[in-house]
Amino acid sequence: MENRKTILIIDDEDAIRNSLSDFLEDLEYNTLTAVNGENGLELFKEHTPDLVMVDLRMPKMGGLEFMNNSLSINPRVPTIVISGGNSIDDVVEALRVGAWDYLVKPIFDMTIVAHTVKKTLEKSKLLQENLDYQKQLEKLVKERTKALAKANSELENTNTQLTVSQTRFKNLADMLPEAVFETDEFMVFTYVNDRAYKMFGYTADDIKIGLNALDMVVEREKEKATENHNKRRQGIEAGSIEYTGKRKDGTEFPMSLNITHIEKDGVITGFRGVVLDISARIKTEKEKNDVEDKYRQAQKVEAIGRLAGGVAHDLNNILSPILMYGEMLMDDFGPNDERKQFVSEIVDAGFRARDLVRQLLAFGRKQTLEYKLLNLNDVLDGFSKLIKRTIREDITLDIFKAEEMKTIKADIGQLEQVIMNLCVNSQDAMREGGKMIVETALAEIDDDFVRHHPGSKAGTYAQLIVSDTGCGMDKETMDQIFEPFFSTKGEQGTGLGLATVYGIVKQHGGHIWVTSEQGQGTTFDVYFPVTDEHAAESINRELINTPKIGGNENILLVEDDKHVRNLARTVLLRYGYTVIDASSGHDALTLLNSTDLKVDLLLTDVILPELNGKQLYLEALKIHEDLKVLYMSGYTDDIIANKGVLNEGVDFIQKPFSITALVKKVRTIIDSK
């Protein structure tokens, strides 16, 4: 019985390494395993295996570096490289360095492994036998040359050995993955290897009756193939050319053809060539292009988001006087004054503009959020009644929650907006009624998912899935679905619903993907990163009692924008407060040091010249140790966070705010202990 072959398996992924080892052991191979190139090289030196299977990308010496070392030690040991699906350049380099074959992860069909290993060992065996034979032949030739005069009979033996050598070389050609052939000068086949039969579906009998190589090309490309053949007959080499091949059964496949001419006494007598089936390469290139398209789309959406966030501060400061002066005018006009309706329209338009800015900020991931520890199942529980009341009666709504769910850190209001916007979007896609499913799950994103979804990160996520049986979308629509102001509803849509969802998800560090086909419905998959912290057992959504909103306390107002400062002072004076104001932090400190008033509250902008709001408050505490503070800003979330204002327990109000929102917030902080 032939000795069992020893195979060295080197892979840093335990699951792949162990599964390969177990599988090959079952096929009666001996296996050695190593977790990296360094460990593998030590085993290689110690045991000299019959075959090496090595992962290309590993810590502590990858596959290419290992091959360079192993080939310098023993170049006769064949190597099969293992590669991820997106590292075709590494595979090409490995084959150039000396790899015999390759496998692509993930490996779903282990019979491919068995076939590749068997084929490589057989090929190695044949090559080794051929090398041994060539050495033996060289020795024989030397010996027979000396004895040629004495023993012509030995010449016949040498010819016999040469015939054996030709047979061995034919066997080797039949093992190649490429189709190898020879033709006469008219491109009629005179020889093909076994791979050619398998690639094109013909038999040896077809070759005997005079099959022409030009018939292996589809009819629409035959003129091009004939022109290139005529050039070769004139001695002009055309190099490697890609055609669409045609099999005996009529099926087509992409192929690469490389042909050179055969000369005898300076005359072209035929042609010799190699055909490679490039279906796998074409598929890989398509997948690569798809990933690049997704990446470019993500970059475009990111650029729009940055633009939206960049104009927020100026718009917020402009909207503040419009809204608050408008509210004051409405209070001043009597109920029967027709001017009150005019001002009401102005205020309504101002609020719509404010909401538009907030939606743009949500898309650009620049809005100010209040993060809490939440359970996605609990949020869906507390919000499901509102969803059911919102969805039309001709739509069936099913809600499924995962049995196991981990905590996420999120803004509950924004999370509910994501759920509502996705549900409303699904409803609008089912004009004739249908079925909507809202699900939660605990999902693991792995490296393979990341490779096909640019911008995502591996890890554990709380998953929200919203699917419908609506009209679906084509690829062009899906490519634009998250862009602001893009709508499939014509004049009825604002184009900000899904853009807002995208921004909220991204601001929470999550990911969102859409799959859809026209007439087959749509599914949105949303992933929120989980945390090891624990959420409260329930979410309290009850409204607190509205506090009184007026007072007679003393407030120090600090705002560098004159219009906003005058506006805030006017509002606070109207509600009975005493107000002293300053346009900078230094002026405010000067006022505090010079006034006899006991200041109860510091109302300050976050971003101020020279001394920002937080620095001002820390200095003011040295003068009034029990001073309370309320920060305000029209800047975006990331800029405010850099000033340390968004820490837990810090009171903050986002511009533009309404009169009611401001005075309620002021009253609540003053009354707090």
XYZ file of C-alpha atoms in Angstrom:
673
model
C 0.000 0.000 0.000
C 1.323 3.404 -0.948
C 2.483 5.558 1.951
C 0.050 8.257 3.015
C 0.976 11.716 1.742
C 1.695 14.452 4.276
C 0.011 17.850 3.781
C 1.055 20.991 5.702
C -1.941 23.367 6.263
C -1.126 26.979 7.271
C -4.036 29.297 8.069
C -4.647 31.753 10.937
C -8.399 31.013 10.947
C -9.004 28.050 13.252
C -12.245 27.016 11.586
C -10.733 26.791 8.090
C -7.503 25.162 9.252
C -9.277 22.521 11.353
C -11.969 21.767 8.760
C -9.319 21.249 6.042
C -7.275 19.020 8.354
C -10.262 16.868 9.353
C -11.458 16.565 5.774
C -8.041 15.553 4.409
C -7.455 13.122 7.294
C -10.729 11.437 6.312
C -9.284 11.069 2.792
C -6.304 9.210 4.354
C -3.782 12.033 4.137
C -1.492 12.889 7.021
C -1.764 16.560 7.987
C 0.373 19.087 9.823
C -1.156 22.430 10.844
C 0.262 25.869 11.608
C -1.370 29.207 12.528
C 1.092 31.454 10.681
C 3.953 31.460 8.189
C 6.717 31.370 10.820
C 5.272 28.306 12.545
C 4.614 26.698 9.161
C 8.196 27.253 7.981
C 9.542 25.432 11.071
C 7.301 22.430 10.327
C 8.314 22.587 6.655
C 12.007 22.360 7.565
C 11.416 19.565 10.079
C 9.076 17.269 8.122
C 9.402 18.109 4.372
C 5.697 17.596 3.495
C 4.424 16.350 0.138
C 2.140 19.354 -0.267
C 1.621 22.775 1.374
C -1.737 24.616 1.620
C -1.126 28.204 2.813
C -3.348 31.261 3.396
C -2.031 34.350 1.584
C -2.861 36.874 4.313
C -1.737 36.103 7.858
C 0.084 37.834 10.696
C 3.684 36.851 11.359
C 4.617 36.009 7.757
C 1.925 35.798 5.062
C 1.647 33.240 2.288
C 3.887 34.996 -0.250
C 6.752 35.423 2.225
C 6.379 31.780 3.292
C 6.578 30.633 -0.352
C 9.736 32.652 -0.965
C 11.349 30.879 2.012
C 9.999 27.375 1.333
C 10.941 27.453 -2.360
C 14.501 28.398 -1.439
C 14.621 25.364 0.901
C 12.906 22.785 -1.319
C 11.436 24.018 -4.614
C 9.978 20.598 -5.442
C 7.264 20.715 -2.770
C 4.078 21.975 -4.480
C 2.046 24.792 -2.898
C -1.697 25.530 -3.067
C -2.529 29.077 -1.911
C -5.795 29.964 -0.124
C -7.191 33.411 -0.804
C -10.179 35.601 0.025
C -12.488 36.355 -2.888
C -11.359 40.006 -3.301
C -7.580 39.379 -3.370
C -7.136 38.260 -6.999
C -3.922 40.319 -7.312
C -2.384 38.296 -4.467
C -3.362 35.054 -6.212
C -1.773 36.196 -9.467
C 1.408 37.143 -7.623
C 1.441 33.781 -5.822
C 1.100 31.894 -9.119
C 3.920 34.002 -10.529
C 6.147 33.187 -7.557
C 5.534 29.452 -7.910
C 2.149 28.374 -6.534
C 0.694 25.333 -8.333
C -2.971 26.091 -7.786
C -5.309 28.135 -5.578
C -8.523 27.912 -3.544
C -10.914 30.791 -2.827
C -12.516 31.371 0.594
C -15.174 30.762 1.715
C -14.971 27.114 0.615
C -18.501 25.778 0.325
C -17.793 22.583 -1.631
C -15.054 20.415 -0.076
C -14.998 18.209 -3.166
C -13.161 21.094 -4.849
C -10.490 20.783 -2.127
C -10.236 17.022 -2.670
C -9.972 17.433 -6.432
C -7.384 20.240 -6.222
C -5.224 18.324 -3.723
C -5.396 15.101 -5.719
C -4.678 16.875 -8.991
C -1.707 18.769 -7.522
C -0.168 15.647 -5.924
C -0.575 13.700 -9.161
C 0.944 16.553 -11.099
C 3.811 16.746 -8.594
C 4.336 13.030 -8.848
C 4.455 13.159 -12.643
C 6.832 16.109 -12.645
C 9.065 14.413 -10.091
C 9.070 11.228 -12.144
C 9.860 13.259 -15.213
C 12.738 15.041 -13.486
C 14.071 11.719 -12.287
C 13.660 10.326 -15.727
C 15.387 13.297 -17.337
C 18.346 12.833 -15.016
C 18.402 9.169 -15.825
C 18.142 9.950 -19.543
C 21.061 12.371 -19.390
C 23.146 9.708 -17.730
C 22.070 7.152 -20.332
C 22.878 9.469 -23.232
C 26.372 10.028 -21.905
C 26.914 6.333 -21.412
C 25.412 5.346 -24.783
C 27.372 8.012 -26.650
C 30.621 6.448 -25.485
C 29.406 3.002 -26.487
C 27.568 4.005 -29.693
C 30.131 2.424 -31.948
C 29.955 -0.826 -30.008
C 26.210 -1.117 -29.438
C 23.823 0.272 -32.033
C 21.196 -1.934 -30.464
C 21.120 0.375 -27.454
C 19.811 3.167 -29.727
C 16.485 1.373 -30.024
C 16.202 1.322 -26.225
C 16.835 5.055 -26.108
C 14.083 5.663 -28.650
C 11.760 3.619 -26.495
C 12.600 5.786 -23.514
C 11.930 8.898 -25.572
C 8.498 7.574 -26.455
C 7.790 7.066 -22.757
C 8.906 10.645 -22.139
C 6.519 11.943 -24.788
C 3.707 10.004 -23.159
C 4.532 11.509 -19.819
C 4.587 15.023 -21.261
C 1.197 14.359 -22.898
C -0.168 13.261 -19.530
C 1.165 16.436 -17.984
C -0.500 18.569 -20.690
C -3.781 16.796 -20.044
C -3.608 17.864 -16.391
C -3.336 21.570 -17.177
C -6.369 23.809 -16.421
C -6.025 25.446 -19.855
C -7.035 24.018 -23.220
C -3.864 23.321 -25.261
C -4.049 22.647 -28.990
C -2.185 22.501 -32.293
C -3.595 23.051 -35.806
C -2.462 23.000 -39.388
C -2.067 26.236 -41.321
C -5.838 26.326 -41.993
C -6.684 26.068 -38.267
C -7.856 22.440 -38.454
C -7.048 20.702 -35.154
C -4.194 18.193 -35.157
C -3.901 17.849 -31.358
C -5.872 18.913 -28.275
C -5.460 18.037 -24.592
C -8.185 16.621 -22.355
C -9.076 20.039 -20.963
C -9.976 21.226 -24.473
C -12.479 18.372 -24.844
C -14.076 19.268 -21.516
C -14.073 23.019 -22.167
C -15.792 22.821 -25.569
C -17.756 19.555 -25.212
C -16.283 17.794 -28.269
C -14.848 14.255 -28.542
C -11.833 12.689 -30.206
C -14.057 11.551 -33.075
C -14.991 15.186 -33.758
C -11.290 16.030 -34.045
C -10.654 13.138 -36.451
C -13.230 14.378 -38.964
C -11.468 17.731 -39.259
C -12.858 20.196 -36.721
C -11.769 23.822 -37.325
C -10.632 26.043 -34.429
C -12.470 29.057 -35.902
C -15.745 27.191 -35.264
C -15.062 27.478 -31.530
C -15.871 31.227 -31.720
C -19.453 32.586 -31.824
C -20.713 33.600 -35.256
C -20.789 37.351 -34.453
C -17.025 37.317 -33.714
C -15.893 34.917 -36.460
C -14.945 37.733 -38.854
C -12.650 39.212 -36.203
C -11.098 35.779 -35.519
C -10.537 35.175 -39.257
C -8.778 38.546 -39.669
C -6.429 37.759 -36.770
C -5.730 34.294 -38.236
C -4.779 35.807 -41.599
C -2.348 38.139 -39.819
C -0.691 35.147 -38.107
C -0.311 33.373 -41.454
C 1.733 36.398 -42.503
C 3.897 36.059 -39.380
C 2.174 38.899 -37.461
C 1.581 37.834 -33.858
C -1.688 39.140 -32.399
C -0.951 38.310 -28.738
C -3.658 37.343 -26.262
C -7.186 38.115 -27.502
C -10.523 37.684 -25.746
C -13.426 36.064 -27.595
C -16.806 34.580 -26.760
C -16.348 30.830 -27.037
C -19.029 28.463 -28.330
C -19.396 24.901 -27.052
C -20.735 21.966 -29.017
C -24.156 22.365 -27.330
C -24.312 26.053 -28.360
C -23.688 27.565 -24.920
C -21.322 30.540 -24.744
C -18.550 31.555 -22.341
C -15.797 34.221 -22.237
C -12.326 32.972 -23.148
C -8.802 34.264 -23.639
C -6.888 32.901 -26.662
C -3.122 33.017 -27.154
C -1.709 31.566 -30.395
C 1.765 31.375 -31.941
C 2.790 29.918 -35.285
C 4.804 26.748 -35.965
C 7.620 27.059 -38.497
C 9.530 24.469 -40.514
C 12.410 25.601 -42.685
C 11.168 29.189 -42.444
C 7.645 28.321 -43.576
C 4.570 28.564 -41.318
C 3.089 25.053 -41.213
C 0.611 25.387 -38.366
C -0.303 27.005 -35.092
C -0.046 26.195 -31.406
C -2.211 27.859 -28.734
C -3.713 27.980 -25.265
C -7.362 28.772 -24.358
C -8.329 29.955 -20.867
C -11.931 30.089 -19.618
C -12.132 33.552 -17.995
C -15.690 33.260 -16.605
C -14.426 33.417 -13.006
C -12.284 36.474 -13.757
C -15.187 38.296 -15.421
C -17.392 37.522 -12.411
C -14.723 38.789 -9.995
C -14.289 41.997 -12.005
C -18.062 42.564 -11.978
C -18.205 42.083 -8.201
C -15.283 44.483 -7.818
C -17.042 47.092 -9.972
C -20.239 46.691 -7.934
C -18.321 47.324 -4.702
C -16.637 50.389 -6.222
C -20.048 51.735 -7.341
C -21.402 51.346 -3.789
C -18.331 53.119 -2.386
C -18.683 56.055 -4.793
C -22.385 56.326 -3.911
C -21.546 56.406 -0.199
C -18.956 59.151 -0.819
C -21.544 61.234 -2.709
C -24.053 60.932 0.125
C -21.345 61.863 2.656
C -20.483 65.027 0.686
C -24.120 66.140 0.608
C -24.339 65.552 4.367
C -21.303 67.714 5.065
C -22.809 70.511 2.963
C -26.104 70.294 4.875
C -24.377 70.520 8.252
C -22.204 73.406 7.135
C -25.076 75.876 6.689
C -26.984 74.914 9.861
C -25.533 77.519 12.240
C -26.262 80.535 10.046
C -29.758 79.294 9.212
C -30.554 78.680 12.875
C -29.500 82.204 13.896
C -31.598 83.657 11.052
C -34.665 81.614 12.004
C -34.528 82.483 15.731
C -35.660 86.158 15.356
C -38.279 85.210 12.742
C -39.912 82.619 14.991
C -39.708 84.400 18.336
C -40.607 87.923 17.184
C -43.454 86.359 15.258
C -44.695 84.620 18.415
C -44.522 87.888 20.359
C -46.491 89.731 17.653
C -49.178 87.049 17.775
C -49.484 87.520 21.540
C -49.774 91.311 21.078
C -52.543 91.166 18.446
C -56.118 90.711 19.596
C -58.117 87.619 18.571
C -60.054 89.563 15.927
C -57.072 91.406 14.446
C -56.629 90.168 10.854
C -52.895 90.839 11.127
C -52.637 87.949 13.610
C -53.413 85.499 10.791
C -50.725 87.049 8.606
C -48.125 86.698 11.378
C -49.331 83.144 12.052
C -48.498 82.225 8.453
C -45.013 83.725 8.879
C -44.439 81.726 12.081
C -45.719 78.514 10.471
C -43.350 79.027 7.547
C -40.511 79.619 10.027
C -41.283 76.368 11.850
C -41.342 74.493 8.538
C -37.955 75.981 7.686
C -36.638 74.928 11.111
C -37.897 71.379 10.582
C -36.282 71.327 7.145
C -32.929 72.323 8.652
C -33.292 69.612 11.291
C -34.015 67.000 8.631
C -30.958 68.096 6.681
C -28.911 67.919 9.882
C -30.245 64.428 10.534
C -29.173 63.384 7.036
C -25.755 64.981 7.545
C -25.381 63.361 11.016
C -24.966 66.809 12.575
C -28.018 67.139 14.818
C -27.721 67.189 18.601
C -28.807 63.856 20.103
C -29.641 62.737 23.625
C -28.175 59.250 23.893
C -29.680 56.717 26.316
C -29.264 52.986 26.841
C -32.179 51.337 25.028
C -33.479 47.924 24.065
C -34.722 47.897 20.468
C -37.511 45.471 21.385
C -38.743 47.843 24.133
C -38.700 50.813 21.744
C -40.739 48.849 19.191
C -43.175 47.758 21.943
C -43.765 51.322 23.099
C -44.129 52.647 19.552
C -46.118 49.855 17.902
C -49.561 51.286 18.796
C -48.761 54.556 17.020
C -47.480 52.635 13.976
C -50.718 50.607 13.803
C -52.829 53.782 14.029
C -50.759 55.398 11.254
C -50.770 52.542 8.724
C -53.797 52.288 6.407
C -56.409 49.610 7.079
C -55.780 47.847 3.739
C -52.234 46.975 4.883
C -51.535 43.968 7.117
C -48.853 44.739 9.709
C -46.873 41.937 11.393
C -44.320 42.669 14.120
C -41.764 40.040 15.168
C -39.251 40.631 17.959
C -36.057 38.675 18.574
C -36.039 36.523 21.700
C -32.541 37.753 22.530
C -31.633 41.434 22.186
C -28.666 43.448 23.451
C -28.578 47.094 24.501
C -27.851 49.975 22.122
C -26.968 53.600 22.900
C -29.402 55.813 21.000
C -31.723 58.816 21.018
C -35.208 57.327 21.474
C -36.951 60.111 19.546
C -34.652 59.650 16.566
C -34.992 55.859 16.774
C -38.774 56.190 16.653
C -38.458 58.530 13.675
C -36.433 55.877 11.819
C -39.134 53.268 12.469
C -41.963 55.626 11.488
C -40.279 56.927 8.316
C -39.501 53.387 7.101
C -43.076 52.222 7.826
C -44.625 55.224 6.058
C -42.290 54.683 3.100
C -43.384 51.031 2.888
C -47.040 52.068 3.139
C -46.635 54.510 0.251
C -45.155 51.708 -1.875
C -48.373 49.645 -1.437
C -51.027 51.847 -3.013
C -53.371 48.892 -3.508
C -52.744 47.436 -0.043
C -50.381 44.639 0.943
C -48.326 43.284 3.801
C -45.712 45.013 5.947
C -43.360 43.181 8.315
C -41.329 44.886 11.057
C -38.740 42.630 12.707
C -35.845 42.840 15.157
C -32.850 40.517 15.328
C -29.406 40.217 16.867
C -27.007 40.126 13.926
C -23.296 39.444 13.427
C -21.562 41.323 10.606
C -18.494 39.387 9.450
C -15.549 40.259 7.201
C -17.259 38.828 4.113
C -20.240 41.177 4.656
C -17.857 44.113 5.096
C -16.084 43.311 1.816
C -19.371 43.571 -0.082
C -20.761 46.565 1.890
C -18.258 49.481 1.897
C -18.356 51.584 5.061
C -19.643 48.801 7.321
C -17.702 47.355 10.265
C -17.622 43.822 11.624
C -19.281 43.246 15.000
C -22.556 42.565 16.813
C -25.582 44.705 15.916
C -29.229 45.119 16.868
C -31.012 44.738 13.539
C -34.268 46.395 12.479
C -35.891 44.959 9.344
C -38.810 46.649 7.561
C -40.124 44.843 4.473
C -43.171 45.207 2.259
C -44.921 43.631 -0.716
C -45.085 46.909 -2.627
C -44.052 47.970 -6.107
C -40.290 47.665 -5.497
C -37.510 49.710 -7.126
C -35.017 49.434 -9.968
C -31.255 49.793 -9.425
C -31.182 53.438 -10.574
C -33.778 54.376 -7.945
C -31.994 52.414 -5.192
C -28.730 54.254 -5.970
C -30.439 57.594 -5.156
C -32.926 56.505 -2.495
C -31.069 58.097 0.454
C -30.243 61.379 -1.282
C -32.025 64.470 0.100
C -34.836 65.872 -2.052
C -34.962 62.691 -4.168
C -38.534 61.394 -4.164
C -40.478 58.753 -6.081
C -43.781 60.403 -5.084
C -43.590 63.462 -7.323
C -44.907 66.682 -5.799
C -46.397 64.752 -2.863
C -42.982 63.872 -1.411
C -40.323 66.084 0.195
C -37.474 63.698 -0.550
C -36.231 63.933 3.050
C -37.857 60.912 4.732
C -35.261 58.277 3.848
C -32.441 60.854 3.797
C -33.318 61.603 7.431
C -33.320 57.872 8.239
C -29.896 57.483 6.631
C -28.430 60.386 8.611
C -29.876 59.206 11.946
C -28.572 55.667 11.432
C -25.103 56.882 10.464
C -24.977 59.344 13.390
C -25.638 56.383 15.696
C -22.668 54.537 14.173
C -24.995 52.148 12.339
C -25.544 50.963 8.775
C -28.568 50.769 6.479
C -28.968 48.752 3.264
C -31.882 48.333 0.888
C -32.739 45.372 -1.353
C -35.545 45.531 -3.870
C -36.825 44.337 -7.219
C -39.573 45.900 -9.293
C -42.853 44.196 -8.494
C -41.255 42.116 -5.703
C -41.326 44.531 -2.762
C -38.553 46.188 -0.737
C -36.600 45.386 2.428
C -34.646 47.875 4.564
C -32.037 46.368 6.914
C -30.856 48.729 9.677
C -27.963 47.833 12.009
C -27.283 49.609 15.328
C -24.046 48.710 17.207
C -24.683 47.098 20.589
C -23.047 47.938 23.918
C -22.298 45.839 26.996
C -24.112 48.381 29.211
C -27.677 47.578 30.287
C -30.810 49.572 29.448
C -33.552 50.415 31.901
C -36.257 47.742 32.187
C -38.891 49.975 30.595
C -39.090 53.216 28.677
C -41.133 55.928 30.401
C -42.815 57.955 27.671
C -45.277 59.827 29.918
C -45.276 63.588 29.745
C -44.069 65.460 32.812
C -46.174 68.261 34.279
C -45.654 71.538 32.450
C -43.872 73.955 34.812
C -44.795 77.587 35.237
C -42.865 79.624 32.712
C -42.513 83.128 34.214
C -40.398 84.406 37.084
C -38.594 87.299 38.737
C -35.072 85.866 39.013
C -31.901 87.450 37.654
C -30.401 86.088 34.408
C -27.038 86.839 32.798
C -27.443 86.505 29.000
C -24.260 86.058 26.892
C -24.629 85.922 23.082
C -22.303 87.357 20.416
C -25.042 87.616 17.738
C -26.741 90.984 18.375
C -30.124 89.971 16.900
C -30.360 86.763 18.913
C -29.170 88.535 22.087
C -31.762 91.319 21.756
C -34.438 88.752 21.012
C -33.680 86.550 24.031
C -33.495 89.606 26.327
C -36.881 90.847 25.092
C -38.511 87.461 25.671
C -37.107 87.031 29.186
C -38.099 90.583 30.175
C -41.641 89.900 28.960
C -41.853 86.955 31.347
C -40.776 88.987 34.381
C -37.090 88.161 34.608
C -34.353 90.708 35.257
C -31.749 90.460 32.470
C -28.212 91.735 32.168
C -26.478 90.885 28.917
C -23.023 90.781 27.349
C -21.635 89.978 23.905
C -18.511 88.083 25.041
C -17.235 85.965 27.904
C -14.853 88.639 29.168
C -17.626 91.281 29.214
C -19.844 88.861 31.137
C -17.198 88.282 33.823
C -16.742 92.043 34.133
C -20.507 92.450 34.701
C -20.548 89.704 37.341
C -17.708 91.344 39.258
C -19.297 94.794 39.112
C -22.993 94.065 39.838
C -24.609 93.679 43.251
C -27.324 91.484 41.751
C -27.403 87.828 42.737
C -27.416 86.078 39.356
C -29.541 82.901 39.379
C -28.881 81.627 35.861
C -26.235 82.014 33.163
C -27.797 81.688 29.675
C -24.842 81.524 27.297
C -24.009 80.624 23.725
C -21.543 77.719 23.456
C -19.315 79.263 20.786
C -18.049 82.703 21.834
C -14.980 84.701 20.817
C -11.920 84.282 23.087
C -13.771 82.503 25.929
C -16.318 79.775 25.077
C -19.484 79.102 27.070
C -18.096 76.277 29.202
C -14.947 78.241 30.114
C -17.117 81.243 30.999
C -19.286 79.128 33.326
C -16.268 77.670 35.145
C -14.929 81.196 35.758
C -18.382 82.468 36.796
C -18.678 79.713 39.417
C -15.726 81.297 41.222
C -17.900 84.448 41.681
C -21.313 82.805 42.237
C -20.716 79.252 43.435
C -24.397 78.213 43.200
C -24.871 79.656 39.687
C -26.835 77.492 37.248
C -26.234 77.405 33.493
C -28.196 76.821 30.284
C -26.179 76.485 27.074
C -27.581 77.348 23.637
C -26.127 76.993 20.136
C -27.000 76.813 16.468
C -23.840 74.855 15.697
C -23.930 71.169 14.901
C -23.488 68.240 17.238
C -19.816 67.537 16.564
C -18.696 71.148 17.084
C -20.633 71.485 20.365
C -19.298 68.145 21.602
C -15.731 69.399 21.131
C -16.522 72.118 23.711
C -17.581 69.503 26.280
C -21.194 70.737 26.454
C -22.992 67.545 25.443
C -21.863 65.581 28.489
C -24.576 63.832 30.477
C -26.388 66.114 32.951
C -25.581 69.358 31.105
C -28.600 71.518 30.152
C -28.675 72.599 26.511
C -31.200 74.116 24.059
C -30.723 73.989 20.285
C -31.314 77.074 18.115
C -33.699 78.024 16.689
C -36.035 77.612 19.669
C -39.551 78.867 20.304
C -40.454 81.333 23.068
C -42.283 78.592 24.969
C -39.341 76.188 24.708
C -36.905 78.822 26.008
C -38.936 80.067 28.976
C -39.954 76.536 30.011
C -36.331 75.423 29.922
C -35.208 78.457 31.930
C -37.928 77.907 34.538
C -37.152 74.187 34.873
C -33.438 74.776 35.461
C -33.974 77.578 38.003
C -36.443 75.407 39.958
C -34.181 72.334 39.888
C -32.268 71.447 43.056
